[in-house]
């Protein structure tokens, strides 16, 4: 199937899936980053790092805090104050 798809369509579909993932994670503030790391091996911070790296690969200057704000939908410090809970010993 992917072989039959033109490059622009593939990029647009990947971008749409990424935007949907980010929106889902913004809505699911009950899901903690530590839980994502334990279950999936990545978290919102990982997405921000990957986003920043992709920006740099394209020649766009972006720092880590800017990338986190894009992923979290707000400054990370605000998200942390509102939604982050202390990790359990488990």
XYZ file of N, CA and C in Angstrom, residues 12-77:
198
model
N 1.741 13.977 4.506
C 0.520 14.567 5.061
C -0.177 13.614 6.028
N -0.219 12.333 5.693
C -0.836 11.355 6.584
C -0.030 11.186 7.867
N 1.289 11.136 7.739
C 2.129 11.033 8.936
C 1.963 12.263 9.827
N 1.908 13.443 9.223
C 1.723 14.672 9.991
C 0.370 14.678 10.694
N -0.669 14.224 10.006
C -1.998 14.170 10.620
C -2.024 13.187 11.782
N -1.373 12.043 11.620
C -1.319 11.062 12.713
C -0.542 11.622 13.901
N 0.544 12.336 13.637
C 1.323 12.950 14.710
C 0.488 13.992 15.443
N -0.219 14.851 14.682
C -1.061 15.874 15.320
C -2.140 15.226 16.173
N -2.691 14.124 15.715
C -3.717 13.427 16.490
C -3.128 12.824 17.761
N -1.935 12.265 17.678
C -1.263 11.734 18.858
C -1.014 12.842 19.873
N -0.503 13.979 19.426
C -0.229 15.097 20.324
C -1.530 15.585 20.963
N -2.586 15.716 20.184
C -3.879 16.151 20.729
C -4.392 15.148 21.765
N -4.228 13.885 21.481
C -4.656 12.835 22.417
C -3.890 12.947 23.738
N -2.577 13.141 23.653
C -1.783 13.263 24.869
C -2.111 14.542 25.626
N -2.455 15.603 24.915
C -2.874 16.837 25.596
C -4.186 16.619 26.339
N -5.096 15.846 25.745
C -6.378 15.560 26.390
C -6.235 14.604 27.566
N -5.264 13.715 27.497
C -5.094 12.691 28.529
C -4.070 13.120 29.573
N -4.376 14.225 30.241
C -3.468 14.737 31.271
C -3.378 13.801 32.470
N -4.315 12.855 32.563
C -4.260 11.869 33.645
C -3.144 10.857 33.431
N -2.682 10.722 32.209
C -1.602 9.785 31.910
C -0.280 10.501 32.160
N 0.464 9.990 33.108
C 1.727 10.591 33.498
C 2.849 10.144 32.558
N 3.858 10.996 32.407
C 4.996 10.659 31.560
C 5.690 9.382 32.013
N 5.811 9.191 33.325
C 6.479 7.982 33.832
C 5.712 6.730 33.407
N 4.376 6.831 33.366
C 3.566 5.691 32.918
C 3.810 5.415 31.437
N 3.873 6.487 30.642
C 4.173 6.315 29.220
C 5.541 5.670 29.028
N 6.529 6.146 29.775
C 7.880 5.581 29.655
C 7.895 4.102 30.021
N 7.219 3.766 31.105
C 7.199 2.372 31.551
C 6.482 1.454 30.566
N 5.416 1.945 29.965
C 4.620 1.105 29.079
C 5.040 1.162 27.616
N 5.422 2.355 27.156
C 5.669 2.528 25.725
C 7.122 2.832 25.377
N 7.912 3.204 26.378
C 9.308 3.510 26.109
C 9.545 4.912 25.588
N 8.518 5.754 25.612
C 8.662 7.165 25.248
C 7.605 7.958 25.999
N 7.805 9.273 26.059
C 6.839 10.136 26.736
C 6.725 11.458 25.982
N 6.000 12.387 26.547
C 5.832 13.696 25.919
C 7.175 14.391 25.736
N 8.062 14.252 26.707
C 9.379 14.875 26.598
C 10.183 14.272 25.447
N 10.054 12.983 25.246
C 10.724 12.341 24.106
C 10.195 12.923 22.798
N 8.873 13.071 22.695
C 8.300 13.663 21.487
C 8.850 15.059 21.252
N 8.979 15.837 22.336
C 9.531 17.192 22.208
C 10.973 17.145 21.705
N 11.753 16.214 22.210
C 13.148 16.085 21.756
C 13.198 15.690 20.283
N 12.335 14.779 19.874
C 12.299 14.359 18.477
C 11.832 15.505 17.590
N 10.861 16.290 18.075
C 10.354 17.436 17.328
C 11.467 18.463 17.127
N 12.186 18.745 18.202
C 13.302 19.694 18.127
C 14.371 19.195 17.156
N 14.703 17.927 17.232
C 15.714 17.360 16.327
C 15.256 17.472 14.875
N 13.969 17.218 14.619
C 13.447 17.329 13.260
C 13.520 18.775 12.779
N 13.210 19.713 13.666
C 13.301 21.130 13.306
C 14.733 21.494 12.935
N 15.661 21.052 13.745
C 17.072 21.344 13.469
C 17.529 20.697 12.171
N 17.055 19.484 11.901
C 17.392 18.814 10.640
C 16.914 19.629 9.436
N 15.827 20.376 9.619
C 15.276 21.199 8.546
C 15.836 22.622 8.548
N 16.766 22.894 9.488
C 17.373 24.212 9.551
C 16.580 25.233 10.341
N 15.641 24.774 11.148
C 14.817 25.655 11.972
C 15.345 25.636 13.400
N 15.734 26.802 13.885
C 16.236 26.898 15.257
C 15.075 26.748 16.232
N 15.260 25.879 17.220
C 14.232 25.663 18.225
C 14.916 25.106 19.463
N 14.585 25.661 20.623
C 15.149 25.089 21.833
C 14.175 24.078 22.431
N 14.657 23.340 23.400
C 13.885 22.254 24.006
C 12.594 22.764 24.630
N 12.642 23.916 25.295
C 11.431 24.460 25.926
C 10.384 24.841 24.890
N 10.804 25.377 23.769
C 9.855 25.687 22.695
C 9.200 24.412 22.180
N 9.991 23.377 21.999
C 9.453 22.106 21.519
C 8.491 21.508 22.538
N 8.833 21.584 23.825
C 7.917 21.060 24.840
C 6.599 21.817 24.855
N 6.648 23.128 24.657
C 5.402 23.904 24.634
C 4.521 23.475 23.462
N 5.119 23.142 22.336
C 4.360 22.653 21.185
C 3.683 21.329 21.531
N 4.404 20.430 22.172
C 3.857 19.114 22.507
C 2.833 19.207 23.637
N 3.145 19.946 24.691
C 2.262 20.029 25.855
C 1.087 20.978 25.643
N 1.198 21.907 24.694
C 0.138 22.872 24.470
C 0.173 24.033 25.446
N 1.240 24.111 26.217
C 1.442 25.179 27.206
C 2.873 25.062 27.683
N 3.381 26.072 28.376
C 4.731 25.916 28.933
C 4.786 24.689 29.851
N 5.887 23.965 29.780
C 6.025 22.740 30.558
C 5.828 22.991 32.053
N 6.353 24.088 32.568
C 6.200 24.382 33.998
C 4.732 24.480 34.378
